[in-house]
Amino acid sequence: MTNMKDLKTLPYKDREFFLQGNATCAGCGLDLSLRWALKALGPKTVIVSPASCLNVVTGVWPKGAPDFPMINMVFAGAASAATGVYHGLKARGIEDYTVVAYAGDGGTTDIGLQALSGAAERGTNIIYVCYDNEAYMNTGVQRSSSTPVGAITTTTYYGKVQQKKNLPGIMSMHNIPYVATASVGDPLDLYDKFKKAKDIKGFKYIHIYAPCPPGWRSPSEKSVEIAKMAIDNGMWILYEIENGFFRLTGKSKRLTDPKKRKPIEEYIKSQGRFRLVKKEQMEKLEQYRELMWNQVSKELLFQQMDEKSR
Ligand SMILES: Cc1ncc(C[n+]2csc(CCOP(=O)(O)OP(=O)(O)O)c2C)c(N)n1
Ligand code: SF4
Ligand SMILES: [Mg+2]
């Protein structure tokens, strides 16, 4: 791992690939995530974007601001289109480009899941990224299966009833060489994970926590703070699974003890989408956090057993 510790030593620190003045809203987590990801991936990167905010903001003339080759694709087709781009480039003898599908949570956890699972099973040499703003934002904030319990959207007026789908968990079951979670609340960790994924052959999956001020009803200047809160309170766990080896990263390494996790009240209060959350939904949100950490504990336990048996 590169373990980038300092912004000043970052390659491409003075080079932007996703340019200023683009049409994303102020404080957009998608914008931040892509900016950092591209600094790790460098200029030889092709982005495939299915219908999503990214797809919209890169296509709005005269504010389309990608300084990288990019293909806009249908909502369900990110992973299959990226597969085609990879093989097309390969057939022409071009193997030094990184092909990346960069999709929203709707395009990943709902409509694009079939193509995603297929590409993962085939082991296509691409990186698939889900920037998770926890709803269908560009079409006016409808719920996705990645929306958390209690969040108000235009299709869940009183707050979503079901729990958030654990897509990184599902992807880890595909036995692909690299699965990671990341957050715009820890850009250097995000940077390191993209740097690592770039050099691994096969299918890589990175799931990024990406706040959306208009969709979350949160102040635009608070996006990074909210993302950091989610890490500190354990609602978003930073980890990577490299060739089956599970590892917590960033601040999440210090949070295996539940007592060290901050309470979630402040986090819930920071976003208007949770304004109708009552005791019952609060308990469900806490149950979700517990469930995710229980899975982490199992992973860590399996690993210890595996190491002992060697
Ligand atoms: C088959 C199909 N159904 C619906 C749409 C309309 N549509 C475009 S983007 C989108 C939601 C995308 O949500 P997400 O993937 O989470 O990306 P975000 O907008 O949040 O960035 C929808 C419903 C479409 N383009 N194609
Ligand atoms: S609606 Fe949300 S995800 Fe879309 S551009 Fe605005 S802040 Fe970003
Ligand atoms: Mg979304």
Short mmCIF file of C-alpha atoms and ligand atoms in Angstrom, two decimals:
data_model
loop_
_atom_site.label_atom_id
_atom_site.label_comp_id
_atom_site.label_asym_id
_atom_site.label_seq_id
_atom_site.Cartn_x
_atom_site.Cartn_y
_atom_site.Cartn_z
CA MET A 1 0.00 0.00 0.00
CA THR A 2 1.24 3.49 -0.79
CA ASN A 3 0.01 4.82 2.57
CA MET A 4 -0.16 8.38 1.43
CA LYS A 5 0.08 10.53 4.56
CA ASP A 6 0.46 14.03 3.24
CA LEU A 7 -1.49 16.02 0.66
CA LYS A 8 1.66 17.90 -0.36
CA THR A 9 3.41 14.77 -1.59
CA LEU A 10 0.50 13.61 -3.72
CA PRO A 11 1.28 12.91 -7.37
CA TYR A 12 -0.95 15.05 -9.58
CA LYS A 13 -1.51 17.41 -6.64
CA ASP A 14 -1.49 20.36 -9.06
CA ARG A 15 -3.32 18.57 -11.85
CA GLU A 16 -7.11 18.36 -11.89
CA PHE A 17 -8.92 15.81 -14.07
CA PHE A 18 -12.46 16.68 -12.97
CA LEU A 19 -12.32 20.42 -13.52
CA GLN A 20 -13.59 23.35 -11.48
CA GLY A 21 -16.84 25.01 -12.50
CA ASN A 22 -18.61 21.74 -13.17
CA ALA A 23 -22.33 21.48 -12.51
CA THR A 24 -22.21 19.47 -9.27
CA CYS A 25 -23.83 21.17 -6.27
CA ALA A 26 -21.60 22.79 -3.63
CA GLY A 27 -20.37 20.15 -1.17
CA CYS A 28 -21.07 17.23 -3.53
CA GLY A 29 -19.51 14.00 -2.30
CA LEU A 30 -19.46 12.53 -5.80
CA ASP A 31 -17.36 15.45 -7.03
CA LEU A 32 -14.86 15.08 -4.17
CA SER A 33 -14.60 11.32 -4.60
CA LEU A 34 -13.94 11.47 -8.35
CA ARG A 35 -11.41 14.25 -7.98
CA TRP A 36 -9.38 12.17 -5.52
CA ALA A 37 -9.84 8.89 -7.39
CA LEU A 38 -8.51 10.39 -10.62
CA LYS A 39 -5.46 11.80 -8.88
CA ALA A 40 -4.63 8.23 -7.84
CA LEU A 41 -5.46 6.69 -11.23
CA GLY A 42 -3.72 9.31 -13.39
CA PRO A 43 -4.32 10.41 -16.99
CA LYS A 44 -4.57 6.96 -18.56
CA THR A 45 -8.07 6.33 -17.24
CA VAL A 46 -11.38 5.84 -19.05
CA ILE A 47 -14.56 6.44 -17.05
CA VAL A 48 -17.85 4.75 -17.89
CA SER A 49 -20.79 6.49 -16.24
CA PRO A 50 -24.35 5.13 -16.24
CA ALA A 51 -27.39 7.42 -15.83
CA SER A 52 -26.69 9.31 -12.59
CA CYS A 53 -25.62 12.73 -11.32
CA LEU A 54 -22.15 12.11 -12.74
CA ASN A 55 -23.63 11.31 -16.12
CA VAL A 56 -25.68 14.52 -16.01
CA VAL A 57 -23.03 16.91 -14.72
CA THR A 58 -20.45 15.77 -17.27
CA GLY A 59 -22.91 16.22 -20.11
CA VAL A 60 -24.26 19.71 -19.40
CA TRP A 61 -22.83 22.14 -21.95
CA PRO A 62 -20.92 24.40 -21.32
CA LYS A 63 -20.22 23.05 -17.84
CA GLY A 64 -19.13 19.52 -18.77
CA ALA A 65 -15.77 19.36 -17.03
CA PRO A 66 -14.16 15.93 -17.42
CA ASP A 67 -10.55 16.12 -18.54
CA PHE A 68 -10.52 12.36 -19.16
CA PRO A 69 -12.05 10.02 -21.76
CA MET A 70 -15.57 9.18 -20.70
CA ILE A 71 -18.57 7.25 -21.95
CA ASN A 72 -22.13 7.94 -20.84
CA MET A 73 -24.07 4.69 -20.60
CA VAL A 74 -27.60 3.47 -19.92
CA PHE A 75 -28.66 3.11 -16.28
CA ALA A 76 -28.22 -0.67 -16.02
CA GLY A 77 -25.15 -0.97 -18.21
CA ALA A 78 -22.06 0.39 -16.41
CA ALA A 79 -20.31 -2.92 -15.79
CA SER A 80 -21.10 -4.40 -19.22
CA ALA A 81 -20.04 -1.21 -21.04
CA ALA A 82 -16.79 -1.05 -19.04
CA THR A 83 -16.20 -4.72 -19.94
CA GLY A 84 -16.62 -3.81 -23.63
CA VAL A 85 -14.29 -0.82 -23.35
CA TYR A 86 -11.63 -2.95 -21.65
CA HIS A 87 -11.76 -5.67 -24.30
CA GLY A 88 -11.96 -3.12 -27.15
CA LEU A 89 -8.79 -1.44 -25.92
CA LYS A 90 -7.09 -4.81 -25.40
CA ALA A 91 -7.95 -5.91 -28.95
CA ARG A 92 -6.16 -2.79 -30.18
CA GLY A 93 -3.10 -3.62 -28.07
CA ILE A 94 -3.81 -0.85 -25.51
CA GLU A 95 -3.28 -2.35 -22.07
CA ASP A 96 -1.95 0.57 -20.05
CA TYR A 97 -5.33 2.25 -19.51
CA THR A 98 -7.44 1.71 -16.39
CA VAL A 99 -11.10 1.23 -17.22
CA VAL A 100 -13.42 2.38 -14.43
CA ALA A 101 -17.19 2.13 -14.12
CA TYR A 102 -18.27 5.01 -11.84
CA ALA A 103 -21.89 4.52 -10.86
CA GLY A 104 -24.35 5.77 -8.25
CA ASP A 105 -25.98 3.59 -5.61
CA GLY A 106 -29.17 3.22 -7.70
CA GLY A 107 -27.12 2.16 -10.72
CA THR A 108 -25.21 -0.29 -8.53
CA THR A 109 -27.36 -1.72 -5.75
CA ASP A 110 -30.57 -1.80 -7.83
CA ILE A 111 -30.69 -1.67 -11.62
CA GLY A 112 -27.01 -2.37 -12.44
CA LEU A 113 -26.53 -5.29 -10.04
CA GLN A 114 -26.98 -8.02 -12.66
CA ALA A 115 -24.33 -6.59 -15.01
CA LEU A 116 -22.06 -5.90 -12.04
CA SER A 117 -22.31 -9.45 -10.72
CA GLY A 118 -21.69 -10.86 -14.20
CA ALA A 119 -18.56 -8.78 -14.78
CA ALA A 120 -17.26 -9.70 -11.31
CA GLU A 121 -17.85 -13.40 -11.93
CA ARG A 122 -16.02 -13.18 -15.28
CA GLY A 123 -13.13 -11.44 -13.53
CA THR A 124 -12.95 -8.60 -16.04
CA ASN A 125 -9.94 -6.39 -15.44
CA ILE A 126 -11.77 -3.18 -14.45
CA ILE A 127 -12.47 -1.12 -11.34
CA TYR A 128 -16.15 -0.74 -10.47
CA VAL A 129 -16.92 2.20 -8.18
CA CYS A 130 -20.19 2.90 -6.43
CA TYR A 131 -20.41 6.47 -5.11
CA ASP A 132 -23.11 6.06 -2.53
CA ASN A 133 -25.24 9.13 -1.87
CA GLU A 134 -27.94 6.79 -0.59
CA ALA A 135 -30.74 7.67 -3.05
CA TYR A 136 -31.56 8.39 -6.69
CA MET A 137 -30.46 12.02 -6.56
CA ASN A 138 -30.45 13.37 -10.11
CA THR A 139 -34.06 12.38 -10.66
CA GLY A 140 -35.26 14.13 -7.49
CA VAL A 141 -34.27 11.99 -4.48
CA GLN A 142 -36.08 8.66 -4.72
CA ARG A 143 -35.13 5.83 -2.36
CA SER A 144 -32.70 3.13 -3.44
CA SER A 145 -31.87 -0.13 -1.69
CA SER A 146 -28.85 1.74 -0.32
CA THR A 147 -30.99 4.37 1.45
CA PRO A 148 -30.74 3.91 5.23
CA VAL A 149 -33.67 3.29 7.56
CA GLY A 150 -35.50 6.45 8.55
CA ALA A 151 -34.29 8.62 5.65
CA ILE A 152 -36.98 10.70 3.98
CA THR A 153 -36.98 10.65 0.18
CA THR A 154 -39.71 11.59 -2.30
CA THR A 155 -40.79 7.93 -2.28
CA THR A 156 -40.43 7.39 1.48
CA TYR A 157 -42.35 10.34 2.92
CA TYR A 158 -42.16 9.16 6.50
CA GLY A 159 -38.68 7.64 6.34
CA LYS A 160 -37.50 4.39 4.73
CA VAL A 161 -38.65 1.24 6.49
CA GLN A 162 -36.09 -1.28 5.19
CA GLN A 163 -32.42 -1.49 6.12
CA LYS A 164 -29.64 -0.43 3.72
CA LYS A 165 -28.37 -3.20 1.45
CA ASN A 166 -24.77 -4.21 2.17
CA LEU A 167 -23.34 -4.22 -1.33
CA PRO A 168 -19.61 -4.41 -0.46
CA GLY A 169 -20.56 -7.54 1.53
CA ILE A 170 -22.32 -9.01 -1.52
CA MET A 171 -19.34 -8.18 -3.73
CA SER A 172 -16.94 -9.84 -1.31
CA MET A 173 -18.90 -13.09 -1.86
CA HIS A 174 -17.83 -12.96 -5.54
CA ASN A 175 -14.27 -13.85 -4.48
CA ILE A 176 -12.78 -11.01 -6.47
CA PRO A 177 -9.21 -9.89 -5.71
CA TYR A 178 -10.14 -6.52 -4.24
CA VAL A 179 -13.15 -5.08 -2.42
CA ALA A 180 -12.93 -1.85 -0.45
CA THR A 181 -15.07 0.76 1.23
CA ALA A 182 -13.93 4.39 1.23
CA SER A 183 -15.25 7.82 2.21
CA VAL A 184 -14.78 11.43 1.23
CA GLY A 185 -14.25 11.89 4.98
CA ASP A 186 -10.84 10.19 4.59
CA PRO A 187 -9.43 11.22 1.20
CA LEU A 188 -5.95 9.79 1.73
CA ASP A 189 -7.41 6.37 2.56
CA LEU A 190 -9.56 6.67 -0.58
CA TYR A 191 -6.51 7.67 -2.61
CA ASP A 192 -4.50 4.69 -1.33
CA LYS A 193 -7.28 2.27 -2.21
CA PHE A 194 -7.52 3.50 -5.81
CA LYS A 195 -3.76 3.40 -6.15
CA LYS A 196 -3.78 -0.21 -4.98
CA ALA A 197 -6.76 -1.25 -7.12
CA LYS A 198 -5.09 0.19 -10.23
CA ASP A 199 -2.22 -2.32 -9.92
CA ILE A 200 -4.33 -5.42 -9.17
CA LYS A 201 -5.34 -7.63 -12.11
CA GLY A 202 -8.95 -8.71 -12.27
CA PHE A 203 -12.22 -7.23 -11.01
CA LYS A 204 -11.98 -4.61 -8.28
CA TYR A 205 -14.90 -3.05 -6.37
CA ILE A 206 -14.77 0.19 -4.33
CA HIS A 207 -17.83 1.55 -2.49
CA ILE A 208 -17.59 5.22 -1.48
CA TYR A 209 -19.64 7.11 1.11
CA ALA A 210 -20.54 10.34 -0.73
CA PRO A 211 -22.81 12.94 0.96
CA CYS A 212 -25.31 14.88 -1.14
CA PRO A 213 -26.39 18.20 0.47
CA PRO A 214 -29.69 18.71 -1.40
CA GLY A 215 -30.71 15.06 -1.06
CA TRP A 216 -29.66 14.76 2.56
CA ARG A 217 -30.93 18.25 3.48
CA SER A 218 -27.56 19.05 4.98
CA PRO A 219 -25.49 22.25 4.78
CA SER A 220 -23.11 22.06 1.81
CA GLU A 221 -20.11 23.09 3.90
CA LYS A 222 -20.72 20.15 6.27
CA SER A 223 -20.32 17.26 3.79
CA VAL A 224 -16.82 16.29 4.86
CA GLU A 225 -17.70 16.77 8.54
CA ILE A 226 -20.74 14.49 8.16
CA ALA A 227 -18.62 11.88 6.37
CA LYS A 228 -16.07 12.01 9.21
CA MET A 229 -18.88 11.67 11.77
CA ALA A 230 -20.11 8.52 10.03
CA ILE A 231 -16.63 7.00 10.35
CA ASP A 232 -16.23 8.08 14.00
CA ASN A 233 -19.61 6.69 15.06
CA GLY A 234 -19.09 3.45 13.14
CA MET A 235 -22.03 3.90 10.75
CA TRP A 236 -19.52 3.73 7.87
CA ILE A 237 -16.71 1.22 8.26
CA LEU A 238 -13.49 1.64 6.29
CA TYR A 239 -11.99 -1.68 5.19
CA GLU A 240 -10.46 -3.57 2.31
CA ILE A 241 -10.45 -7.24 1.37
CA GLU A 242 -7.40 -8.11 -0.68
CA ASN A 243 -7.32 -11.66 -2.04
CA GLY A 244 -9.62 -12.75 0.79
CA PHE A 245 -7.58 -10.97 3.47
CA PHE A 246 -9.79 -8.58 5.45
CA ARG A 247 -8.28 -5.45 6.94
CA LEU A 248 -9.83 -2.44 8.70
CA THR A 249 -8.32 0.85 7.54
CA GLY A 250 -8.20 4.49 8.68
CA LYS A 251 -9.94 5.38 11.92
CA SER A 252 -12.14 2.27 11.74
CA LYS A 253 -9.12 0.24 12.93
CA ARG A 254 -9.65 1.77 16.38
CA LEU A 255 -13.37 1.16 16.62
CA THR A 256 -13.68 -2.61 17.07
CA ASP A 257 -14.63 -1.89 20.70
CA PRO A 258 -18.25 -0.56 20.58
CA LYS A 259 -17.52 1.79 23.49
CA LYS A 260 -15.09 3.70 21.30
CA ARG A 261 -17.77 4.51 18.70
CA LYS A 262 -19.41 7.93 19.07
CA PRO A 263 -23.21 8.05 19.59
CA ILE A 264 -25.19 8.47 16.39
CA GLU A 265 -27.57 11.24 17.62
CA GLU A 266 -25.42 14.12 16.40
CA TYR A 267 -25.04 12.45 12.99
CA ILE A 268 -28.80 11.98 12.65
CA LYS A 269 -29.45 15.60 13.66
CA SER A 270 -26.97 16.87 11.06
CA GLN A 271 -29.23 15.82 8.15
CA GLY A 272 -32.79 16.97 7.47
CA ARG A 273 -33.56 13.66 5.73
CA PHE A 274 -33.66 12.09 9.21
CA ARG A 275 -36.00 14.73 10.70
CA LEU A 276 -38.82 12.25 11.33
CA VAL A 277 -36.60 9.63 12.96
CA LYS A 278 -38.14 8.49 16.26
CA LYS A 279 -36.91 6.08 18.93
CA GLU A 280 -37.86 3.01 16.90
CA GLN A 281 -35.94 4.06 13.76
CA MET A 282 -33.03 5.16 15.92
CA GLU A 283 -32.89 1.63 17.34
CA LYS A 284 -33.02 0.20 13.82
CA LEU A 285 -30.13 2.41 12.73
CA GLU A 286 -28.16 1.22 15.73
CA GLN A 287 -29.05 -2.39 14.89
CA TYR A 288 -27.68 -1.85 11.38
CA ARG A 289 -24.42 -0.52 12.79
CA GLU A 290 -24.19 -3.54 15.10
CA LEU A 291 -24.91 -5.94 12.25
CA MET A 292 -22.15 -4.42 10.11
CA TRP A 293 -19.65 -4.57 12.97
CA ASN A 294 -20.65 -8.17 13.77
CA GLN A 295 -19.77 -9.07 10.19
CA VAL A 296 -16.42 -7.31 10.59
CA SER A 297 -15.75 -9.25 13.82
CA LYS A 298 -16.51 -12.53 12.03
CA GLU A 299 -14.12 -11.62 9.21
CA LEU A 300 -11.39 -10.78 11.74
CA LEU A 301 -12.05 -14.00 13.66
CA PHE A 302 -11.92 -16.18 10.50
CA GLN A 303 -8.68 -14.55 9.63
CA GLN A 304 -7.12 -15.28 13.01
CA MET A 305 -8.26 -18.92 12.71
CA ASP A 306 -6.83 -19.08 9.20
CA GLU A 307 -3.50 -17.65 10.33
CA LYS A 308 -3.31 -20.12 13.26
CA SER A 309 -4.02 -23.09 11.01
CA ARG A 310 -1.15 -22.18 8.68
C1 LIG B 1 -34.07 2.27 -17.30
C2 LIG B 1 -34.05 3.62 -16.69
N1 LIG B 1 -34.89 3.88 -15.68
C3 LIG B 1 -34.88 5.10 -15.11
C4 LIG B 1 -34.02 6.07 -15.56
C5 LIG B 1 -34.04 7.44 -14.92
N2 LIG B 1 -32.90 7.63 -14.06
C6 LIG B 1 -31.77 8.17 -14.51
S1 LIG B 1 -30.61 8.30 -13.33
C7 LIG B 1 -31.65 7.66 -12.17
C8 LIG B 1 -31.25 7.55 -10.74
C9 LIG B 1 -29.79 7.37 -10.52
O1 LIG B 1 -29.54 7.18 -9.16
P1 LIG B 1 -28.10 6.80 -8.68
O2 LIG B 1 -27.59 5.67 -9.46
O3 LIG B 1 -28.14 6.62 -7.22
O4 LIG B 1 -27.22 8.06 -9.08
P2 LIG B 1 -27.35 9.57 -8.50
O5 LIG B 1 -28.41 10.25 -9.29
O6 LIG B 1 -27.72 9.49 -7.07
O7 LIG B 1 -26.02 10.18 -8.73
C10 LIG B 1 -32.88 7.32 -12.73
C11 LIG B 1 -34.01 6.74 -11.99
C12 LIG B 1 -33.15 5.74 -16.64
N3 LIG B 1 -32.25 6.63 -17.10
N4 LIG B 1 -33.19 4.52 -17.18
S1 SF4 B 2 -27.66 16.21 -6.32
FE1 SF4 B 2 -26.18 15.43 -4.83
S2 SF4 B 2 -24.89 13.89 -5.89
FE2 SF4 B 2 -26.00 15.13 -7.43
S3 SF4 B 2 -24.57 16.76 -8.00
FE3 SF4 B 2 -25.88 17.58 -6.35
S4 SF4 B 2 -24.76 17.10 -4.44
FE4 SF4 B 2 -23.85 15.87 -6.07
MG MG B 3 -27.47 7.87 -5.68
#
